[in-house]
Amino acid sequence: MKLLGLLAGCALMAGAASNDTFLIRDADVYPVTGPVMQGVSVLVQDGKIADIGAKLTPPKGIRIVEAKGLRVYPGMIDSATELGLQEIESVRETEDTGEIGQFMPQLRALAAVNPASEHFPVVRVNGITSVMTFPSSGSAGAGGGGGGRFGGGERQFISGQAALIHTDGWTWDDMAVKPFAALHLIFPSMPRAGRGGGASGNPDTAPAAVAGGAAGGVAQAKQAYQAQIDSINQFFDDARVYQKAKAANLPGFRTDLKFEAMIPVLDGKVPVAITASRASAIHDAVQFAGKQNVKIVILEPRDLKQAAAELKEKNIPVILGRVLALPENEDDAYDSAHTLAAEAYKAGVKFALGTFGNEFVRNLPYEAAAAVAFGLPYDEALKAITINPAQIWGVADQVGSVEKGKWADLIVTNGDPLEVQTQISHLYMKGKEVELNNRQIELYHKYLNRP
Amino acid sequence: MRIAIAALLALAPLGAQTIAIQNATILTVTHGTIKGSILVRDGKIAEVGDKVLVPSGATVIDATGQYVIPGMVDAHTHIAADGGVNEGSISDSSMVDIRDVLNPEDIALYRALAGGETTIHILHGSANAVGGQCVTIKTRWGKDAHGLIFQGAPPGIKFALGENPKRSGNPTGRTATGAAPAARYPATRMGVEDTIRQAFTDAKAYQAEWNEYRAKVARGENAIPPRKDLRLEPLVEVLQGTRIVSCHGYRADELLMMLHVAKDFGFKIDLFVHGLEGYKIADEIAAQGAGVSTFSDWWIYKVEAADAIPYNAAILAKKGIVVSLNSDDAELMRHINIEAAKIMKYGRLSENDALAMVTLNPAKQLRVDKWVGSIDAGKDADLAIYDKYPLSASAKVLKVLIDGTVYFDRDKALADNLKAQQDRQKLIEKEKQNQTRQQPARRPTV
């Protein structure tokens, strides 16, 4: 009896404490996956969207959030960050990306996420509810020139497991949406003509190689490049041998953490997110994927014009880097980075946006808006930071749109979330209201009211 | 005589043509938003209003559905300075001048222009407590270095506080020869203050020497002029108030220190650049009439930027300080209008107050506001035309005028670039053919 009472008490407490059941009333709902629904209510039960409609009969006593004149959107998703792994860019002690080692598939970004990082409250007040956090950001412009910024400076190929996480939680366990959302591979790239060879970074020999046409330097660089790709293939081949040995339970089989981590990738359950910027690197990455029969996503492609046809044909999605970025070459059109998203759309390549860093994750919606300025249809821009990333990272059944059955990752706004001036009035993650506060807002009030 | 004048008129430069921008929404900054026209004559704004008579022969730009704002002003940039911006060998480098290294062919100039920036201040870097001399230019892409300079704009100088100037006092790593690099004074914020105070102490003494010399000459006495000191000359100009003072700083303590230095030596700080913790000492900054040129939302990229908040500009503005938003970056300067929009979000400033932070306010800080920074009759015709409401990330620049001349036209820019890409491709093809032809005959293998 005593036990029963205790249990009942617990249940009551849980009921009282569970704030993930409520009704948003009379809002304009922008589901992203369908047309706008004006003046409807959203019923959230146990953290999930239970119903959306004009005439819902909510359970008695349910908490009501009045939202007349306000809009409901899905929370936004940034497809490339280092959130939780990097606090202050210039302080090595606060940086946990870019481990030492060339092939490190066993490294888990998730387990190094600091849930108390000040970055999380900063990004979520701007409506970003989920992010991909990478064990190494790779290096963008260079087409994958090196691993993390630290990590001993060694050339990395596989930097580890990227995680899709919520931007709120007491622990990284709480935050995990998909602990192993992608394996991060930084693809090698051919050095550019005239710019220090890949094999020999010797500035004295490289120009000579160019002057001499297809002479030693270039051939050498090609060889080194091919050797790097071979080593990646070798690693995948070895992992497959391991997988077979394990399946066959061969005598003397011993667990190998690296190869163990490769199994879901080889099974096609987890995609390989490949940093590849230039057309040749993208092409070779696609070839590599075909040969290894693995699913891939291309990170931060720049030469989309040349690569688009192949990406579309193979149905390979891409994560575009910052829209507001400089052109790669001096003689590129001044808006060449701004128009990449529109190009991807026109070519039929599936894409999502990433900010590739931490400092400007909160500007993700404005990056999407800038893509609209330079030719991307508005609806596609919104998809690029909501449903598209959810689909690309395999969680579209849980997040990315306002639909029945999904987690209530929602923002309530007074306008278009891609417009800078729009204010967010409520934010929910798994149906739990998250306070729209952070240290910056506290400092604002503190010093605005300084006597 | 009359013929001569007519001939001169015919030879007048392109900028002297008359242009009418019609049917636009005009954000003037000084007198609200108008639906109407802007008449440009002789490089200046001749008239702005809803009823502007367009003289016959004027070139008409139909801006129906479009928006016009003043060409934007950026008080903190480092572009078009060939060969680096830091004379990092010494802590006190006031003798060096960005004017001497202006590179009119830096593509960043063109890109800034394409983003609607027409006036920019090019600063020395922040490696030294007392940095070099700075210059205000217009982004007149295609002109030579001399043609870029904003005539009449006072010259500047830059000081730097905090992590950057003390970095060389705490060297890490090895030099090319394998030796540990020698530490350079200062290594602390205390040393930074000392370096700046020493420089101004020297400048005061130097100024006194010259004053004494000039007094003697005035009295008709025989006098030997003091030895000219190129390091101290610009600091004397600071003391005289004829040189713009920019001071790089982040933390409230170091900004306050510099306010004390300025007070003690009797000069004004035109603008703190960065000033990310300015909001903590807004009253002190306001009391001394200093300006701040800050970022909208940069933060945490270094320790001294950990307390940076996107509300900084709003707090400072609410305390009556002249605040501008700067880029310090060749990319950010291409869309500084978005930074203004952010201040409408963070701190909820009005559209006009926010827009002023990238137009009139930086113009005031650089003391060029009688020429630029707003759309008023008599000012330079520096204008940016947008396709949509410009305080938004989904708007883009269509045309930019400087001194009444169209320096950027998006349609033309894209067409030109396409042509250039095609020409480039042709040259590559041609070169390939050349190489095939010139390839030596294979040596017989037998």
Coordinates of N, CA, C and O in Angstrom, one line a residue, chain A residues 83-216:
Chain A
L83 N 29.2 22.8 -32.5 CA 28.6 23.2 -31.3 C 28.8 22.2 -30.2 O 28.6 21.0 -30.4
G84 N 29.2 22.7 -29.0 CA 29.4 21.8 -27.9 C 30.9 21.3 -27.8 O 31.4 20.9 -26.8
L85 N 31.6 21.4 -29.0 CA 32.9 20.9 -29.1 C 33.9 22.0 -29.1 O 35.1 21.8 -29.0
Q86 N 33.4 23.3 -29.3 CA 34.3 24.4 -29.4 C 33.7 25.6 -28.7 O 32.6 26.0 -29.1
E87 N 34.4 26.2 -27.8 CA 33.8 27.3 -27.1 C 34.4 28.6 -27.6 O 33.7 29.4 -28.1
I88 N 35.7 28.8 -27.3 CA 36.4 30.0 -27.8 C 37.4 29.6 -28.8 O 38.4 28.9 -28.5
E89 N 37.2 30.1 -30.0 CA 38.0 29.6 -31.2 C 39.5 29.7 -31.0 O 40.2 28.8 -31.4
S90 N 39.9 30.7 -30.3 CA 41.4 31.0 -30.2 C 42.0 30.3 -29.0 O 43.2 30.4 -28.8
V91 N 41.2 29.6 -28.2 CA 41.8 29.0 -27.0 C 41.7 27.4 -27.1 O 40.7 26.8 -27.1
R92 N 42.9 26.9 -27.3 CA 43.0 25.4 -27.5 C 42.3 24.6 -26.5 O 41.7 23.6 -26.8
E93 N 42.4 25.0 -25.2 CA 41.8 24.2 -24.2 C 40.3 24.1 -24.3 O 39.7 23.2 -23.7
T94 N 39.7 25.0 -25.1 CA 38.2 24.9 -25.2 C 37.8 24.3 -26.5 O 36.6 24.4 -26.9
E95 N 38.8 23.6 -27.2 CA 38.5 23.1 -28.5 C 38.7 21.6 -28.5 O 39.7 21.1 -28.0
D96 N 37.7 20.9 -28.9 CA 37.7 19.4 -29.0 C 37.5 18.9 -30.3 O 37.0 17.7 -30.5
T97 N 37.7 19.6 -31.4 CA 37.6 19.1 -32.7 C 39.0 18.8 -33.2 O 40.0 19.4 -32.8
G98 N 39.1 17.9 -34.2 CA 40.4 17.6 -34.9 C 41.4 16.8 -34.1 O 42.5 17.2 -33.7
E99 N 41.0 15.6 -33.8 CA 41.9 14.7 -33.0 C 43.1 14.3 -33.9 O 43.1 14.5 -35.1
I100 N 44.1 13.7 -33.3 CA 45.2 13.2 -34.0 C 44.9 11.8 -34.6 O 44.1 11.1 -33.9
G101 N 45.4 11.6 -35.8 CA 45.1 10.3 -36.4 C 44.4 10.4 -37.7 O 43.5 11.2 -37.9
Q102 N 44.8 9.6 -38.7 CA 44.3 9.7 -40.0 C 42.9 9.1 -40.2 O 42.0 9.7 -40.8
F103 N 42.7 7.9 -39.6 CA 41.4 7.2 -39.7 C 40.8 7.0 -38.4 O 41.3 6.1 -37.6
M104 N 39.9 7.8 -38.0 CA 39.4 7.8 -36.6 C 37.9 7.7 -36.5 O 37.2 8.5 -35.9
P105 N 37.3 6.7 -37.2 CA 35.8 6.6 -37.2 C 35.2 6.3 -35.9 O 34.0 6.5 -35.7
Q106 N 36.0 5.9 -34.9 CA 35.5 5.5 -33.6 C 35.2 6.7 -32.7 O 34.6 6.6 -31.7
L107 N 35.7 7.9 -33.1 CA 35.6 9.1 -32.3 C 34.2 9.6 -32.4 O 33.6 9.8 -33.5
R108 N 33.6 9.8 -31.2 CA 32.2 10.3 -31.2 C 32.1 11.7 -30.8 O 32.4 12.1 -29.6
A109 N 31.6 12.6 -31.7 CA 31.4 14.0 -31.3 C 30.4 14.1 -30.2 O 30.7 14.9 -29.2
L110 N 29.4 13.3 -30.2 CA 28.4 13.4 -29.1 C 28.9 13.4 -27.7 O 28.5 14.2 -26.9
A111 N 29.8 12.5 -27.5 CA 30.3 12.3 -26.1 C 31.2 13.4 -25.6 O 31.6 13.5 -24.5
A112 N 31.6 14.3 -26.6 CA 32.4 15.4 -26.2 C 31.6 16.7 -26.2 O 32.2 17.8 -25.9
V113 N 30.3 16.6 -26.4 CA 29.5 17.8 -26.4 C 29.3 18.3 -25.0 O 28.9 17.6 -24.1
N114 N 29.6 19.6 -24.8 CA 29.4 20.2 -23.5 C 28.0 20.9 -23.4 O 27.8 21.9 -24.1
P115 N 27.1 20.3 -22.7 CA 25.7 20.8 -22.8 C 25.6 22.2 -22.2 O 24.7 22.9 -22.4
A116 N 26.6 22.5 -21.3 CA 26.6 23.8 -20.7 C 27.3 24.9 -21.5 O 27.4 26.1 -21.0
S117 N 27.7 24.6 -22.7 CA 28.3 25.6 -23.6 C 27.4 26.8 -23.7 O 26.2 26.6 -23.9
E118 N 28.0 28.0 -23.7 CA 27.2 29.2 -23.8 C 26.6 29.3 -25.3 O 25.7 30.1 -25.5
H119 N 27.2 28.6 -26.2 CA 26.7 28.7 -27.6 C 25.3 28.2 -27.7 O 24.5 28.7 -28.5
F120 N 24.9 27.2 -26.9 CA 23.5 26.7 -27.1 C 22.4 27.7 -26.8 O 21.5 27.9 -27.7
P121 N 22.4 28.3 -25.7 CA 21.3 29.3 -25.5 C 21.4 30.5 -26.5 O 20.4 31.1 -26.8
V122 N 22.6 30.8 -27.0 CA 22.7 31.9 -28.0 C 22.1 31.5 -29.3 O 21.4 32.3 -29.9
V123 N 22.3 30.2 -29.7 CA 21.7 29.9 -31.0 C 20.2 29.6 -30.9 O 19.4 29.9 -31.8
R124 N 19.8 29.1 -29.8 CA 18.4 28.7 -29.8 C 17.4 29.9 -29.6 O 16.3 29.8 -30.1
V125 N 17.9 31.0 -29.1 CA 16.9 32.1 -29.0 C 16.7 32.6 -30.5 O 15.7 33.4 -30.7
N126 N 17.5 32.2 -31.4 CA 17.2 32.6 -32.8 C 16.4 31.5 -33.6 O 16.4 31.5 -34.8
G127 N 16.0 30.5 -32.8 CA 15.1 29.5 -33.4 C 15.8 28.2 -34.0 O 15.1 27.5 -34.7
I128 N 17.1 28.1 -33.7 CA 17.8 26.9 -34.1 C 17.6 25.8 -33.1 O 18.1 25.9 -32.0
T129 N 16.9 24.8 -33.4 CA 16.6 23.7 -32.4 C 17.5 22.5 -32.5 O 17.6 21.7 -31.6
S130 N 18.0 22.3 -33.7 CA 18.9 21.1 -33.9 C 20.1 21.5 -34.7 O 20.0 22.4 -35.6
V131 N 21.2 20.8 -34.5 CA 22.4 21.1 -35.3 C 23.2 19.7 -35.5 O 23.1 18.8 -34.7
M132 N 23.8 19.7 -36.6 CA 24.8 18.6 -36.8 C 26.1 19.2 -36.2 O 26.5 20.3 -36.5
T133 N 26.7 18.4 -35.3 CA 28.0 18.8 -34.7 C 29.1 17.8 -35.2 O 28.9 16.6 -35.0
F134 N 30.1 18.4 -35.8 CA 31.1 17.6 -36.4 C 32.4 17.4 -35.5 O 32.8 18.4 -34.9
P135 N 33.1 16.3 -35.6 CA 34.3 16.1 -34.9 C 35.4 16.9 -35.4 O 36.5 17.1 -34.8
S136 N 35.3 17.4 -36.7 CA 36.2 18.3 -37.3 C 35.5 19.0 -38.4 O 34.8 18.4 -39.1
S137 N 35.7 20.3 -38.5 CA 35.0 21.1 -39.5 C 35.7 20.9 -40.9 O 35.1 21.3 -41.9
G138 N 36.8 20.2 -40.9 CA 37.5 20.1 -42.2 C 38.0 21.5 -42.5 O 37.9 22.4 -41.7
S139 N 38.5 21.7 -43.7 CA 38.8 23.1 -44.1 C 38.2 23.3 -45.5 O 38.4 22.6 -46.4
A140 N 37.5 24.4 -45.5 CA 36.5 24.6 -46.6 C 37.2 24.9 -47.9 O 37.3 24.0 -48.7
G141 N 37.7 26.1 -48.1 CA 38.2 26.5 -49.4 C 39.2 25.6 -50.0 O 39.3 25.4 -51.2
A142 N 40.0 25.0 -49.2 CA 41.1 24.2 -49.7 C 40.7 22.8 -50.2 O 41.5 22.0 -50.7
G143 N 39.4 22.6 -50.2 CA 38.9 21.3 -50.7 C 39.2 20.2 -49.7 O 39.4 19.0 -50.1
G144 N 39.4 20.5 -48.5 CA 39.7 19.5 -47.5 C 41.2 19.4 -47.3 O 41.8 18.4 -47.5
G145 N 41.8 20.5 -46.9 CA 43.2 20.6 -46.8 C 43.8 20.1 -45.6 O 45.0 19.9 -45.4
G146 N 43.0 19.8 -44.6 CA 43.6 19.3 -43.3 C 42.5 19.0 -42.4 O 41.3 19.3 -42.6
G147 N 42.8 18.4 -41.3 CA 41.8 18.0 -40.3 C 41.3 19.2 -39.5 O 41.0 20.3 -40.0
G148 N 41.3 19.0 -38.2 CA 40.8 20.1 -37.4 C 41.9 21.2 -37.3 O 43.0 21.0 -37.9
R149 N 41.5 22.3 -36.7 CA 42.5 23.3 -36.6 C 43.7 23.0 -35.7 O 44.7 23.5 -35.8
F150 N 43.4 22.1 -34.8 CA 44.5 21.7 -33.8 C 44.8 20.2 -34.1 O 45.1 19.9 -35.3
G151 N 44.8 19.4 -33.1 CA 45.1 18.0 -33.4 C 46.4 17.7 -34.0 O 46.6 16.8 -34.8
G152 N 47.4 18.5 -33.7 CA 48.8 18.2 -34.1 C 49.1 18.5 -35.6 O 50.2 18.3 -36.0
G153 N 48.1 19.0 -36.3 CA 48.3 19.4 -37.6 C 48.4 18.3 -38.6 O 48.7 18.5 -39.8
E154 N 48.2 17.1 -38.2 CA 48.3 15.9 -39.1 C 47.2 15.9 -40.1 O 46.0 16.3 -39.8
R155 N 47.4 15.4 -41.3 CA 46.4 15.3 -42.3 C 45.4 14.2 -41.9 O 45.8 13.1 -41.6
Q156 N 44.2 14.6 -41.7 CA 43.1 13.7 -41.3 C 42.3 13.3 -42.5 O 42.0 14.1 -43.3
F157 N 41.9 12.0 -42.5 CA 40.9 11.6 -43.5 C 39.5 11.4 -42.8 O 38.6 12.2 -43.1
I158 N 39.4 10.4 -42.0 CA 38.2 10.2 -41.2 C 38.3 10.9 -39.9 O 39.2 10.4 -39.1
S159 N 37.5 11.9 -39.6 CA 37.7 12.6 -38.3 C 36.8 12.1 -37.2 O 37.0 12.4 -36.1
G160 N 35.8 11.3 -37.6 CA 34.9 10.7 -36.5 C 33.5 10.7 -36.9 O 33.1 10.9 -38.0
Q161 N 32.7 10.6 -35.8 CA 31.2 10.5 -36.0 C 30.5 11.8 -35.7 O 30.7 12.3 -34.6
A162 N 29.8 12.4 -36.7 CA 29.1 13.6 -36.4 C 27.7 13.2 -35.8 O 27.2 12.2 -36.1
A163 N 27.2 14.1 -34.9 CA 26.0 13.8 -34.2 C 25.0 14.9 -34.6 O 25.3 16.1 -34.7
L164 N 23.7 14.5 -34.7 CA 22.6 15.5 -34.8 C 22.1 15.6 -33.3 O 21.6 14.6 -32.7
I165 N 22.1 16.9 -32.9 CA 21.7 17.1 -31.5 C 20.7 18.2 -31.3 O 20.7 19.1 -32.2
H166 N 19.9 18.2 -30.3 CA 19.1 19.3 -29.9 C 20.0 20.4 -29.3 O 21.0 20.1 -28.8
T167 N 19.5 21.6 -29.3 CA 20.3 22.7 -28.7 C 19.9 23.0 -27.3 O 20.2 24.0 -26.8
D168 N 19.3 22.0 -26.7 CA 19.0 22.1 -25.2 C 19.0 20.7 -24.6 O 18.6 19.8 -25.3
G169 N 19.4 20.7 -23.4 CA 19.4 19.4 -22.7 C 20.3 19.4 -21.5 O 21.2 20.2 -21.4
W170 N 20.0 18.6 -20.5 CA 20.8 18.6 -19.3 C 22.1 17.8 -19.5 O 23.1 18.1 -18.9
T171 N 22.0 16.8 -20.4 CA 23.2 16.0 -20.7 C 23.2 15.8 -22.2 O 22.2 16.1 -22.9
W172 N 24.4 15.3 -22.7 CA 24.4 15.1 -24.2 C 23.5 13.9 -24.6 O 23.1 13.8 -25.7
D173 N 23.2 13.1 -23.6 CA 22.3 12.0 -23.8 C 20.9 12.6 -24.2 O 20.2 12.2 -25.1
D174 N 20.5 13.6 -23.3 CA 19.2 14.3 -23.5 C 19.2 14.9 -24.9 O 18.2 15.0 -25.6
M175 N 20.3 15.5 -25.3 CA 20.4 16.3 -26.5 C 20.4 15.5 -27.8 O 20.0 15.9 -28.9
A176 N 20.8 14.2 -27.7 CA 21.0 13.4 -28.9 C 19.7 13.2 -29.7 O 18.7 12.7 -29.1
V177 N 19.7 13.6 -31.0 CA 18.6 13.2 -31.8 C 19.0 12.0 -32.6 O 18.3 11.0 -32.8
K178 N 20.3 12.0 -33.2 CA 20.8 10.9 -33.8 C 22.3 10.9 -33.5 O 23.1 11.7 -34.0
P179 N 22.7 10.0 -32.6 CA 24.1 10.0 -32.1 C 25.2 9.9 -33.2 O 26.2 10.5 -33.2
F180 N 24.9 9.0 -34.1 CA 25.9 8.8 -35.2 C 25.1 9.1 -36.5 O 24.6 8.2 -37.2
A181 N 25.1 10.4 -36.8 CA 24.3 10.8 -38.0 C 25.1 10.7 -39.3 O 24.5 10.6 -40.4
A182 N 26.4 10.8 -39.1 CA 27.3 10.7 -40.3 C 28.7 10.5 -39.9 O 29.1 10.8 -38.8
L183 N 29.4 9.8 -40.8 CA 30.8 9.6 -40.6 C 31.5 10.7 -41.4 O 31.2 10.9 -42.6
H184 N 32.4 11.5 -40.8 CA 33.0 12.6 -41.5 C 34.3 12.2 -42.2 O 35.2 11.7 -41.5
L185 N 34.3 12.4 -43.5 CA 35.5 12.1 -44.3 C 36.0 13.4 -45.0 O 35.2 14.0 -45.7
I186 N 37.2 13.7 -44.8 CA 37.8 14.9 -45.5 C 38.5 14.4 -46.7 O 39.5 13.7 -46.6
F187 N 37.9 14.7 -47.9 CA 38.5 14.1 -49.1 C 39.8 14.8 -49.5 O 39.9 16.0 -49.3
P188 N 40.7 14.0 -50.0 CA 42.0 14.7 -50.5 C 41.6 15.6 -51.7 O 40.6 15.4 -52.3
S189 N 42.5 16.5 -52.0 CA 42.3 17.3 -53.2 C 43.6 17.5 -53.9 O 44.7 17.6 -53.3
M190 N 43.5 17.6 -55.2 CA 44.7 17.9 -56.0 C 45.1 19.3 -55.7 O 44.2 20.2 -55.7
P191 N 46.4 19.6 -55.6 CA 46.8 21.0 -55.4 C 46.5 21.7 -56.7 O 46.5 21.2 -57.8
R192 N 46.2 23.0 -56.5 CA 45.9 23.8 -57.7 C 47.2 24.1 -58.5 O 48.3 24.2 -57.9
A193 N 47.1 24.2 -59.8 CA 48.3 24.5 -60.6 C 49.0 25.7 -60.1 O 48.4 26.7 -59.8
G194 N 50.3 25.5 -59.9 CA 51.1 26.6 -59.5 C 51.2 26.9 -58.0 O 51.9 27.8 -57.6
R195 N 50.4 26.2 -57.3 CA 50.3 26.4 -55.9 C 50.9 25.2 -55.2 O 50.3 24.1 -55.1
G196 N 52.1 25.2 -54.7 CA 52.8 24.2 -54.0 C 52.3 22.8 -54.2 O 51.1 22.5 -54.0
G197 N 53.0 21.9 -54.6 CA 52.6 20.5 -55.0 C 52.0 19.8 -53.8 O 52.3 20.1 -52.6
G198 N 51.2 18.8 -54.0 CA 50.7 18.0 -52.9 C 51.7 17.1 -52.4 O 51.9 16.9 -51.2
A199 N 52.5 16.5 -53.4 CA 53.5 15.5 -52.9 C 54.7 16.3 -52.3 O 55.1 16.1 -51.2
S200 N 55.2 17.3 -53.1 CA 56.2 18.1 -52.5 C 55.6 19.5 -52.4 O 55.3 20.2 -53.3
G201 N 55.4 19.9 -51.1 CA 54.9 21.3 -50.9 C 56.0 22.3 -51.2 O 55.9 23.4 -50.8
N202 N 57.1 21.9 -51.9 CA 58.2 22.7 -52.1 C 57.9 23.8 -53.1 O 57.6 23.6 -54.2
P203 N 57.9 25.1 -52.6 CA 57.6 26.2 -53.4 C 58.6 26.4 -54.6 O 58.3 27.0 -55.6
D204 N 59.8 25.8 -54.4 CA 60.8 26.0 -55.5 C 60.5 25.1 -56.6 O 60.8 25.4 -57.8
T205 N 60.0 23.9 -56.4 CA 59.8 23.0 -57.5 C 58.4 23.1 -58.1 O 58.2 22.9 -59.3
A206 N 57.4 23.6 -57.4 CA 56.1 23.6 -57.9 C 55.9 24.5 -59.1 O 55.4 24.1 -60.1
P207 N 56.4 25.8 -59.1 CA 56.2 26.6 -60.3 C 57.0 26.0 -61.5 O 56.5 26.1 -62.6
A208 N 58.1 25.4 -61.2 CA 58.8 24.8 -62.3 C 57.9 23.7 -63.0 O 57.9 23.6 -64.2
A209 N 57.2 23.0 -62.2 CA 56.3 21.9 -62.7 C 55.3 22.5 -63.6 O 55.0 22.0 -64.7
V210 N 54.8 23.7 -63.2 CA 53.8 24.3 -64.1 C 54.4 24.8 -65.4 O 53.9 24.6 -66.5
A211 N 55.5 25.5 -65.2 CA 56.2 26.0 -66.4 C 56.5 24.9 -67.4 O 56.4 25.0 -68.6
G212 N 56.8 23.7 -66.9 CA 57.2 22.6 -67.8 C 56.0 21.9 -68.3 O 56.2 20.8 -68.8
G213 N 54.8 22.4 -68.1 CA 53.6 21.7 -68.5 C 53.5 20.4 -67.7 O 53.6 20.4 -66.4
A214 N 53.1 19.3 -68.3 CA 52.8 18.1 -67.6 C 54.1 17.4 -67.2 O 54.3 16.2 -67.5
A215 N 55.0 18.1 -66.5 CA 56.3 17.5 -66.1 C 56.2 16.9 -64.7 O 55.1 16.7 -64.2
G216 N 57.3 16.6 -64.1 CA 57.4 15.9 -62.9 C 56.5 16.3 -61.8 O 55.8 15.5 -61.2

